[in-house]
Coordinates of C-alpha atoms in Angstrom, one line a residue:
M1 CA 40.3 -194.4 71.1
T2 CA 37.1 -195.6 69.3
P3 CA 36.7 -196.5 65.8
D4 CA 35.1 -193.5 64.2
S5 CA 36.5 -190.8 66.3
P6 CA 38.0 -187.8 64.6
S7 CA 40.2 -187.3 67.6
A8 CA 42.6 -189.3 69.8
S9 CA 40.5 -188.2 72.7
A10 CA 37.6 -190.5 71.9
P11 CA 36.1 -192.0 75.0
S12 CA 35.9 -195.8 74.8
R13 CA 36.2 -198.8 72.5
R14 CA 33.3 -200.5 74.3
T15 CA 30.8 -199.1 71.9
F16 CA 32.5 -200.6 68.9
L17 CA 30.3 -203.7 68.8
A18 CA 27.2 -202.3 70.3
S19 CA 25.2 -203.7 67.4
S20 CA 25.1 -207.1 65.9
A21 CA 25.4 -205.6 62.4
V22 CA 29.1 -205.1 62.8
A23 CA 29.6 -204.9 59.1
A24 CA 27.7 -201.6 59.4
V25 CA 29.9 -200.2 62.1
A26 CA 32.2 -198.1 60.0
V27 CA 35.5 -197.6 61.6
A28 CA 37.1 -194.3 60.9
G29 CA 40.7 -193.4 60.2
G30 CA 41.7 -191.5 63.3
M31 CA 44.1 -194.2 64.3
P32 CA 47.8 -195.0 63.6
L33 CA 48.1 -197.4 60.7
L34 CA 50.9 -199.6 59.4
T35 CA 52.7 -200.8 56.3
A36 CA 56.1 -200.5 54.7
C37 CA 57.9 -199.4 51.5
G38 CA 56.8 -202.2 49.1
G39 CA 58.9 -204.9 47.6
T40 CA 60.5 -207.3 50.0
E41 CA 60.5 -207.8 53.7
N42 CA 64.2 -206.9 53.9
K43 CA 63.6 -203.3 53.0
D44 CA 63.1 -200.5 55.5
R45 CA 59.6 -201.0 57.0
E46 CA 58.9 -197.3 57.2
G47 CA 56.7 -195.7 54.7
T48 CA 53.8 -196.9 52.6
T49 CA 53.0 -199.1 49.6
S50 CA 50.7 -197.4 47.1
G51 CA 49.9 -196.9 43.4
K52 CA 51.0 -199.5 41.0
N53 CA 53.1 -201.3 43.6
A54 CA 50.0 -201.8 45.7
D55 CA 47.7 -202.7 42.8
K56 CA 49.7 -205.8 41.9
L57 CA 49.4 -207.1 45.5
L58 CA 45.6 -206.8 45.7
P59 CA 42.9 -209.5 45.2
T60 CA 40.8 -209.2 42.1
Y61 CA 37.5 -207.5 43.0
V62 CA 34.4 -209.5 42.1
A63 CA 31.1 -207.9 43.2
S64 CA 28.8 -210.1 45.2
K65 CA 25.9 -211.5 43.3
F66 CA 23.8 -211.8 46.4
A67 CA 23.7 -208.3 47.9
Q68 CA 21.2 -206.0 46.3
P69 CA 20.6 -203.1 48.7
D70 CA 17.5 -201.0 48.9
L71 CA 19.6 -197.9 49.4
A72 CA 22.8 -197.9 47.3
S73 CA 26.0 -196.4 48.6
K74 CA 26.3 -192.7 47.8
N75 CA 28.8 -190.0 48.7
G76 CA 30.9 -192.7 50.4
S77 CA 28.1 -194.0 52.5
A78 CA 27.3 -197.6 53.5
A79 CA 24.5 -199.3 51.6
G80 CA 21.2 -200.0 53.3
Y81 CA 18.8 -203.0 53.5
T82 CA 15.4 -201.9 54.6
G83 CA 13.1 -204.4 53.0
K84 CA 11.6 -207.4 54.7
V85 CA 14.0 -210.4 54.9
E86 CA 12.5 -213.5 53.5
L87 CA 14.1 -215.9 56.0
A88 CA 12.8 -219.0 54.3
S89 CA 14.5 -218.2 51.0
L90 CA 17.9 -216.8 52.0
A91 CA 20.7 -217.6 49.5
A92 CA 23.8 -219.5 50.4
S93 CA 26.9 -217.6 49.7
V94 CA 29.1 -220.5 50.8
P95 CA 27.2 -223.5 49.3
K96 CA 30.0 -225.9 50.4
A97 CA 32.0 -225.6 53.6
L98 CA 35.6 -224.6 52.7
G99 CA 37.2 -225.6 55.9
T100 CA 38.6 -229.1 56.6
G101 CA 37.8 -229.1 60.3
A102 CA 41.4 -228.8 61.4
P103 CA 42.0 -227.0 64.7
L104 CA 42.4 -223.2 64.6
K105 CA 43.2 -220.9 67.4
I106 CA 42.0 -217.3 67.1
M107 CA 42.8 -214.4 69.5
S108 CA 40.4 -211.4 69.3
P109 CA 39.2 -208.4 71.4
F110 CA 35.9 -209.0 73.1
W111 CA 33.6 -206.5 74.8
G112 CA 31.3 -208.0 77.5
S113 CA 31.2 -211.5 79.0
A114 CA 32.5 -214.2 76.6
P115 CA 30.3 -217.2 76.1
K116 CA 31.4 -220.8 76.9
A117 CA 33.8 -222.4 74.5
D118 CA 31.3 -225.1 73.6
C119 CA 28.3 -222.8 73.3
L120 CA 25.8 -223.6 70.5
Y121 CA 26.7 -220.4 68.6
Y122 CA 30.3 -221.5 68.2
T123 CA 29.6 -225.1 67.4
A124 CA 27.0 -224.1 64.8
L125 CA 29.4 -221.8 63.1
D126 CA 32.1 -224.4 63.1
K127 CA 29.8 -227.0 61.5
A128 CA 28.6 -224.6 58.8
A129 CA 32.1 -223.2 57.9
G130 CA 33.9 -226.5 58.3
T131 CA 36.2 -225.1 61.0
K132 CA 37.1 -226.0 64.6
V133 CA 37.9 -222.7 66.2
T134 CA 39.3 -222.3 69.7
W135 CA 38.5 -218.7 70.6
Q136 CA 41.1 -216.8 72.8
N137 CA 38.9 -213.9 73.6
Q138 CA 40.6 -211.0 75.4
D139 CA 39.1 -207.9 77.1
G140 CA 38.8 -205.3 74.3
N141 CA 39.4 -202.4 76.7
T142 CA 42.9 -203.7 77.6
Y143 CA 43.5 -205.6 74.4
G144 CA 46.7 -203.7 73.5
Q145 CA 48.5 -204.9 76.6
K146 CA 47.7 -208.5 75.8
L147 CA 48.4 -208.1 72.1
G148 CA 51.8 -206.6 72.8
A149 CA 52.7 -209.4 75.2
V150 CA 51.6 -212.1 72.8
L151 CA 53.5 -210.6 69.8
A152 CA 56.6 -210.3 71.9
S153 CA 56.4 -214.0 72.8
S154 CA 57.2 -217.1 70.7
S155 CA 53.7 -218.5 71.1
I156 CA 51.3 -216.7 68.7
P157 CA 47.8 -218.0 68.0
D158 CA 47.1 -219.2 64.4
M159 CA 45.0 -216.1 63.7
V160 CA 45.0 -212.7 65.5
V161 CA 42.6 -209.8 65.2
V162 CA 44.5 -206.5 65.2
P163 CA 42.5 -203.2 65.5
G164 CA 44.1 -200.2 64.0
W165 CA 44.0 -198.2 67.2
E166 CA 46.4 -200.8 68.7
L167 CA 49.0 -200.3 66.0
V168 CA 51.4 -198.2 67.9
G169 CA 55.0 -198.6 69.1
K170 CA 56.4 -202.1 69.1
I171 CA 53.0 -203.7 68.1
A172 CA 53.2 -201.9 64.8
N173 CA 56.6 -203.2 64.0
A174 CA 55.7 -206.7 65.2
V175 CA 52.9 -207.1 62.7
T176 CA 55.2 -207.2 59.7
A177 CA 57.6 -209.5 61.5
K178 CA 55.1 -212.0 62.9
F179 CA 52.3 -212.4 60.3
M180 CA 52.5 -214.0 56.9
D181 CA 52.1 -212.8 53.4
L182 CA 48.6 -213.9 52.1
G183 CA 49.4 -213.0 48.5
P184 CA 50.0 -216.6 47.5
Y185 CA 46.4 -217.4 48.6
L186 CA 44.6 -214.2 47.8
A187 CA 46.4 -211.9 45.3
G188 CA 44.8 -211.5 41.9
D189 CA 42.4 -214.2 40.8
K190 CA 43.5 -216.5 43.7
V191 CA 40.9 -214.8 45.9
K192 CA 38.1 -216.2 43.7
K193 CA 38.2 -219.4 45.8
Y194 CA 36.8 -217.2 48.5
P195 CA 34.0 -215.2 46.8
N196 CA 33.0 -213.2 49.9
L197 CA 36.5 -212.0 50.3
A198 CA 36.7 -211.2 46.6
A199 CA 33.7 -208.9 47.1
I200 CA 35.5 -206.7 49.7
P201 CA 36.3 -203.3 48.1
S202 CA 39.8 -202.8 46.8
D203 CA 40.5 -199.7 48.9
S204 CA 39.9 -201.9 52.0
W205 CA 42.4 -204.5 50.7
R206 CA 44.8 -201.6 49.9
M207 CA 44.8 -200.7 53.6
S208 CA 45.7 -204.3 54.4
I209 CA 49.2 -204.2 52.9
F210 CA 51.6 -204.5 55.8
G211 CA 55.4 -204.6 55.3
G212 CA 55.1 -204.6 51.5
A213 CA 52.8 -207.6 51.5
L214 CA 49.1 -208.4 51.7
R215 CA 48.9 -209.6 55.3
G216 CA 45.6 -208.4 56.7
I217 CA 42.0 -209.5 56.0
P218 CA 40.1 -206.3 56.4
M219 CA 36.8 -205.2 58.0
P220 CA 35.8 -202.5 55.5
S221 CA 34.4 -199.2 56.5
A222 CA 32.6 -196.4 54.7
R223 CA 34.5 -193.2 54.2
A224 CA 31.5 -191.1 55.1
T225 CA 31.4 -192.4 58.7
F226 CA 31.1 -190.0 61.6
N227 CA 30.1 -190.1 65.2
P228 CA 26.7 -188.5 65.0
P229 CA 25.5 -186.0 67.7
Y230 CA 22.4 -188.0 68.8
Y231 CA 19.5 -186.3 70.4
R232 CA 16.4 -187.4 72.2
K233 CA 13.8 -186.6 69.5
D234 CA 10.9 -187.6 71.8
I235 CA 12.0 -185.1 74.4
F236 CA 12.8 -182.4 71.9
E237 CA 9.3 -182.7 70.5
K238 CA 7.7 -182.7 73.9
K239 CA 9.6 -179.6 75.0
G240 CA 9.2 -177.8 71.7
Y241 CA 13.0 -177.5 71.1
D242 CA 14.3 -176.7 67.7
V243 CA 17.3 -178.8 66.6
P244 CA 20.4 -176.5 66.7
K245 CA 22.0 -175.7 63.4
S246 CA 25.1 -173.8 64.4
A247 CA 27.7 -173.7 67.2
S248 CA 26.1 -170.7 68.9
E249 CA 22.6 -172.1 68.5
F250 CA 23.8 -175.3 70.2
L251 CA 25.2 -173.4 73.2
S252 CA 22.0 -171.3 73.5
W253 CA 19.8 -174.3 73.4
A254 CA 22.0 -176.2 75.9
K255 CA 21.6 -173.4 78.4
E256 CA 17.8 -173.4 78.0
A257 CA 17.5 -177.2 78.2
T258 CA 19.7 -177.7 81.3
S259 CA 18.1 -177.9 84.7
A260 CA 20.6 -179.0 87.4
K261 CA 17.7 -179.0 89.9
A262 CA 15.8 -181.5 87.8
K263 CA 19.1 -183.4 87.1
V264 CA 18.7 -182.9 83.4
Y265 CA 21.6 -181.7 81.4
A266 CA 21.8 -180.7 77.8
C267 CA 24.7 -183.0 76.8
G268 CA 27.6 -185.2 77.5
D269 CA 31.2 -184.5 76.3
M270 CA 30.7 -183.1 72.8
S271 CA 34.4 -183.2 71.8
W272 CA 33.8 -185.5 68.8
T273 CA 31.1 -183.2 67.5
G274 CA 33.3 -180.1 68.1
F275 CA 36.1 -181.5 66.0
N276 CA 33.6 -182.3 63.2
V277 CA 31.8 -179.0 63.4
F278 CA 35.0 -177.0 63.0
G279 CA 36.5 -179.3 60.4
V280 CA 39.4 -180.7 62.3
R281 CA 41.2 -183.6 60.6
P282 CA 41.5 -187.1 62.2
S283 CA 44.5 -187.9 64.3
G284 CA 47.3 -190.3 63.2
P285 CA 48.5 -190.3 59.6
L286 CA 45.2 -189.1 58.3
G287 CA 45.8 -185.8 60.1
W288 CA 48.4 -184.8 57.6
H289 CA 47.1 -182.7 54.6
I290 CA 48.4 -180.3 52.0
G291 CA 46.2 -177.3 52.0
D292 CA 45.2 -174.9 49.2
D293 CA 48.3 -172.9 50.1
G294 CA 50.5 -175.9 49.3
K295 CA 51.7 -176.3 52.8
L296 CA 51.7 -179.7 54.6
T297 CA 50.3 -179.4 58.2
Y298 CA 49.1 -181.7 60.9
R299 CA 45.7 -181.4 62.6
V300 CA 46.9 -179.6 65.7
E301 CA 48.3 -176.9 63.5
Q302 CA 44.9 -176.1 62.0
P303 CA 43.4 -172.9 63.5
E304 CA 40.1 -174.8 63.7
Y305 CA 41.8 -177.2 66.2
L306 CA 41.9 -174.6 69.0
E307 CA 38.4 -173.2 67.9
A308 CA 36.9 -176.7 68.4
L309 CA 38.4 -177.1 71.8
E310 CA 37.3 -173.6 72.9
W311 CA 33.7 -174.3 71.8
T312 CA 33.6 -177.6 73.7
R313 CA 35.1 -175.9 76.8
K314 CA 32.3 -173.3 76.6
L315 CA 29.8 -176.1 77.1
F316 CA 31.6 -177.3 80.2
D317 CA 32.0 -173.8 81.5
A318 CA 28.3 -173.1 81.0
G319 CA 27.4 -176.1 83.2
V320 CA 25.4 -177.8 80.5
V321 CA 27.5 -181.0 80.5
H322 CA 26.4 -183.7 82.9
P323 CA 28.7 -183.8 86.0
D324 CA 29.5 -187.5 85.4
D325 CA 30.6 -186.7 81.9
K326 CA 32.9 -184.1 83.2
A327 CA 34.2 -186.5 85.8
R328 CA 34.4 -189.2 83.1
T329 CA 32.5 -191.7 85.1
G330 CA 29.7 -194.0 84.3
D331 CA 28.1 -194.6 80.9
A332 CA 26.9 -191.6 78.8
G333 CA 24.7 -193.9 76.8
Q334 CA 22.8 -194.9 79.9
R335 CA 22.4 -191.3 80.9
F336 CA 21.0 -190.6 77.4
G337 CA 18.6 -193.5 77.7
A338 CA 17.4 -192.2 81.1
G339 CA 16.9 -188.7 79.8
Q340 CA 19.6 -187.3 82.1
I341 CA 21.3 -185.9 79.0
L342 CA 19.5 -185.0 75.8
V343 CA 22.4 -185.1 73.4
Y344 CA 25.5 -187.2 73.2
N345 CA 27.9 -188.4 70.5
N346 CA 28.7 -192.0 69.8
D347 CA 29.5 -194.2 66.8
M348 CA 27.0 -195.3 64.2
S349 CA 26.1 -198.6 65.9
A350 CA 24.6 -196.8 68.8
W351 CA 21.6 -195.7 66.7
Y352 CA 20.3 -199.3 66.5
G353 CA 21.8 -200.5 69.7
K354 CA 20.2 -197.8 71.9
T355 CA 16.9 -198.0 70.1
A356 CA 16.6 -201.8 70.6
E357 CA 17.8 -201.5 74.2
Q358 CA 15.1 -199.0 75.1
A359 CA 12.2 -200.6 73.2
K360 CA 10.8 -202.6 76.1
S361 CA 11.5 -200.4 79.1
N362 CA 10.8 -197.1 77.4
P363 CA 8.4 -197.4 74.4
D364 CA 8.3 -193.6 74.0
F365 CA 12.0 -193.4 73.5
E366 CA 13.1 -192.0 70.1
M367 CA 16.5 -190.9 69.1
D368 CA 17.7 -189.2 65.9
A369 CA 21.0 -187.6 64.7
M370 CA 21.6 -183.9 64.1
D371 CA 23.2 -183.2 60.8
I372 CA 26.7 -182.0 61.5
F373 CA 26.7 -178.2 60.8
G374 CA 29.5 -175.7 60.1
P375 CA 30.4 -173.4 62.9
D376 CA 28.3 -170.5 61.6
G377 CA 25.5 -172.7 60.5
G378 CA 26.7 -173.2 56.9
D379 CA 27.9 -176.5 55.4
P380 CA 30.4 -178.5 57.4
R381 CA 33.8 -179.5 56.2
L382 CA 34.3 -183.1 57.0
W383 CA 37.2 -185.5 56.5
A384 CA 36.9 -189.1 55.1
S385 CA 37.4 -192.1 57.3
S386 CA 39.8 -194.9 56.5
P387 CA 38.5 -197.7 54.3
A388 CA 39.6 -200.3 56.9
T389 CA 40.9 -200.2 60.4
V390 CA 40.5 -203.7 61.8
W391 CA 42.3 -206.8 60.4
S392 CA 42.6 -210.5 61.1
L393 CA 46.1 -211.8 60.3
I394 CA 47.7 -215.3 60.2
R395 CA 50.9 -216.1 61.9
K396 CA 54.0 -216.8 60.0
G397 CA 54.9 -220.5 59.8
A398 CA 51.2 -221.6 59.8
S399 CA 50.6 -224.8 57.8
K400 CA 48.8 -224.6 54.4
E401 CA 45.8 -226.3 56.0
T402 CA 45.7 -223.8 58.9
V403 CA 45.9 -220.9 56.5
E404 CA 43.1 -222.3 54.3
N405 CA 40.9 -223.0 57.4
A406 CA 41.5 -219.4 58.6
L407 CA 40.6 -218.1 55.2
A408 CA 37.5 -220.3 55.1
A409 CA 36.4 -218.8 58.5
A410 CA 37.0 -215.2 57.2
N411 CA 35.1 -215.9 54.0
F412 CA 32.2 -217.1 56.0
A413 CA 32.3 -214.1 58.3
A414 CA 32.4 -211.8 55.2
A415 CA 29.0 -213.1 53.9
P416 CA 26.8 -210.3 52.5
P417 CA 23.3 -209.5 53.7
D418 CA 20.3 -211.6 52.8
T419 CA 22.4 -214.8 53.0
K420 CA 22.2 -217.8 55.3
E421 CA 25.8 -217.2 56.4
R422 CA 25.1 -213.6 57.4
M423 CA 22.1 -214.7 59.3
L424 CA 24.0 -217.3 61.2
V425 CA 26.9 -215.0 62.0
D426 CA 24.7 -212.1 63.1
Y427 CA 21.8 -213.9 64.8
G428 CA 22.8 -217.5 65.5
V429 CA 20.5 -220.5 65.5
E430 CA 16.7 -220.0 65.1
G431 CA 14.8 -221.0 68.1
T432 CA 17.8 -220.7 70.4
H433 CA 19.4 -217.4 69.6
Y434 CA 16.5 -215.7 68.0
K435 CA 12.8 -216.1 67.2
V436 CA 10.9 -214.8 64.3
K437 CA 8.4 -212.1 65.2
D438 CA 6.3 -210.5 62.4
G439 CA 8.7 -211.9 59.9
A440 CA 11.8 -210.4 61.5
P441 CA 14.5 -212.1 63.7
V442 CA 14.5 -211.0 67.4
K443 CA 17.3 -212.2 69.6
T444 CA 16.6 -214.2 72.7
D445 CA 18.4 -213.7 76.0
Q446 CA 20.7 -216.5 75.0
G447 CA 21.3 -214.9 71.7
N448 CA 22.3 -211.6 73.4
Q449 CA 24.8 -213.6 75.5
E450 CA 26.4 -215.7 72.8
V451 CA 26.0 -214.0 69.5
I452 CA 28.4 -211.2 70.1
N453 CA 31.9 -210.0 69.3
A454 CA 33.5 -213.1 67.8
W455 CA 33.0 -214.2 64.2
V456 CA 32.2 -210.7 63.2
M457 CA 35.8 -209.7 63.9
L458 CA 37.4 -212.0 61.2
A459 CA 36.2 -210.1 58.2
A460 CA 33.1 -208.2 56.9
P461 CA 31.4 -207.4 53.6
A462 CA 31.3 -204.0 51.9
P463 CA 29.8 -201.5 54.5
Y464 CA 26.1 -201.8 55.0
F465 CA 23.3 -201.2 57.5
A466 CA 20.6 -203.8 57.9
H467 CA 18.3 -204.2 60.9
P468 CA 15.4 -206.5 60.1
D469 CA 13.6 -205.6 63.3
Y470 CA 14.2 -201.8 62.9
P471 CA 14.5 -201.1 59.1
A472 CA 13.8 -197.4 59.7
I473 CA 17.0 -197.1 61.6
A474 CA 19.0 -198.6 58.8
R475 CA 17.4 -196.1 56.4
K476 CA 18.2 -193.2 58.7
Q477 CA 21.8 -194.3 59.1
V478 CA 22.4 -194.6 55.4
E479 CA 20.7 -191.2 54.7
F480 CA 22.7 -189.5 57.4
E481 CA 26.0 -190.8 55.8
Q482 CA 24.8 -189.8 52.4
R483 CA 24.1 -186.2 53.5
M484 CA 27.3 -185.9 55.4
G485 CA 29.3 -187.6 52.7
A486 CA 28.4 -184.7 50.3
F487 CA 30.6 -182.5 52.5
T488 CA 33.5 -185.0 52.9
K489 CA 37.0 -184.5 51.6
K490 CA 39.9 -186.9 51.6
T491 CA 43.2 -185.9 53.3
S492 CA 46.5 -186.2 51.4
T493 CA 47.2 -189.5 53.2
Y494 CA 43.8 -191.1 52.5
A495 CA 43.8 -194.9 51.9
M496 CA 47.6 -195.0 52.6
N497 CA 48.5 -197.6 55.1
I498 CA 51.5 -195.9 56.8
V499 CA 54.1 -196.9 59.3
E500 CA 55.9 -194.1 60.9
P501 CA 59.5 -194.2 62.1
T502 CA 59.7 -195.3 65.7
R503 CA 61.2 -192.0 66.7
F504 CA 57.8 -190.5 66.1
A505 CA 56.0 -193.1 68.2
N506 CA 55.2 -190.9 71.2
L507 CA 54.8 -187.7 69.3
W508 CA 51.0 -187.6 69.4
S509 CA 50.2 -189.1 72.7
Q510 CA 50.4 -185.9 74.8
F511 CA 47.4 -184.4 73.0
E512 CA 44.8 -187.0 74.1
Q513 CA 45.0 -186.2 77.8
L514 CA 45.6 -182.5 77.2
E515 CA 42.3 -182.2 75.2
I516 CA 40.4 -183.9 78.0
D517 CA 41.9 -181.6 80.6
Y518 CA 41.5 -178.4 78.6
V519 CA 37.8 -178.7 77.8
R520 CA 37.1 -179.5 81.4
G521 CA 38.9 -176.3 82.6
N522 CA 41.9 -178.1 84.1
K523 CA 44.4 -176.6 81.6
K524 CA 44.8 -173.2 80.0
L525 CA 44.7 -172.3 76.3
S526 CA 48.4 -171.4 76.7
D527 CA 49.1 -174.9 77.8
V528 CA 47.7 -176.2 74.5
Q529 CA 49.6 -173.7 72.5
Q530 CA 52.8 -174.6 74.3
A531 CA 52.2 -178.3 73.6
I532 CA 51.8 -177.6 69.9
S533 CA 55.0 -175.5 69.9
T534 CA 56.8 -178.3 71.8
W535 CA 55.4 -180.9 69.4
K536 CA 56.9 -179.0 66.5
S537 CA 60.4 -178.7 68.0
S538 CA 60.5 -182.2 69.5
G539 CA 59.7 -184.0 66.2
G540 CA 56.7 -182.5 64.6
D541 CA 58.7 -180.5 62.0
K542 CA 60.8 -183.6 61.3
A543 CA 57.7 -185.7 60.9
R544 CA 56.4 -183.1 58.4
D545 CA 59.6 -183.5 56.3
W546 CA 59.2 -187.2 56.4
Y547 CA 55.5 -187.1 55.3
K548 CA 56.3 -184.6 52.6
K549 CA 58.8 -187.0 51.1
L550 CA 56.4 -189.9 51.4
I551 CA 53.6 -187.9 49.6
E552 CA 56.0 -186.7 46.9
K553 CA 57.1 -190.3 46.3
N554 CA 53.6 -192.0 46.5
G555 CA 51.3 -189.2 45.4
S556 CA 48.4 -187.6 47.3
G557 CA 45.6 -189.8 48.7
N558 CA 43.0 -187.3 47.6

């Protein structure tokens, strides 16, 4: 599942770090999350820590004095930086290296080919932060397997990055058992030693309480984050297509735009968009919500769940979806760039990543995002994303020096925009990893090979978009989130970091493959209906009772 998917059937995690501005990659809350019933580690690990019990565990929030966005956060959006970056006058958010240079081993998911251990990017970051990191990069697409094996062993790296979508089964329970309470270093005013960590929003820290203790260092995300339905604006304008504004208009347009003979299809798999259009809640704990009728239901019980699936299936049945998307082969993003499909959904990072990728080879390329519409063309009903879904954690038993060096690295990684530290983390060393063109940094081939997927995983500042080479994209991203955020509502479990009883661990897994099969015509509607009925009788109704008690005890998240 990918970060900002509203559904467990999201295609791939490979798109997660498609952009260097990972702080802007908002990660949604459609994934299972973890914590425990507050207090001590000896208590039952099931439940959540919220309200006053959580407040006393949190770091004191101190807004950054460096970041002054051109576009302020609104309606739960990220902030935006669209002005010219004065590279020669960047501020230093970490004026003195906080690390001691002691060795530090970090395991993290990695998408792509990892650079050499002694590459200039790593050595430059270590020198600036005062650290000496040995990166144990693991394939992000199979990270859960490696993570599970490591957590089951007696040899755990000093620091481990844990994405929320991997917090299932035994991994979820191992997090509380294997990682330390950072409260003695970060709770209250203690965090002020690390100013960039202090500037992380409190809701993101709230989502970092595991097992009744503050264990995670979060990568914050904006609550108004959605996978946009991207479209080829250049081709739409050339063909004279109007942007669809309802479910029926989309299908009609798709039939008109598809030409199998010319090998041009309207779209890829639009499941993500379907769930958003019809107002289906996220999967995992965020899928539970008390409606206006006072009843607590899960996402698959919403009438809109079946409506969304049926709409997506109509696209497949009409032959407007590219055959490779139906077969789930290849890369939909590449097909989009090549004009083989005209619409596809992906996470927010793709807006910048795809634009930059196509700049040289296809100068006419222009992509934009359709506003998410309601089924009948009215306003959509969207659901808020989680304020954090990726964390770095420090192993229990780590020495004080190791902990402080890990926190120094995280504080450096969480540097805000328009600072020397952010520039180094996102672009590397000038002259080697990037060159300045028209006042903006542009990555070199070496920069594209080395400055990816590592330091950005340790922590991040408050959500933002900033692309010095494409400031117009940052503006579009922020404005899209602002518009969509106006229609966003929080579920009853919003901002609750929840661990479910292990007896519910496999309750949701059946729906991912079933959704994939149904929209492709390989399963019948009755199969989906039967799966929902089976889900209720095999644990769904008991899960409802458990969540009802949890919400009664902790209050609603909305």
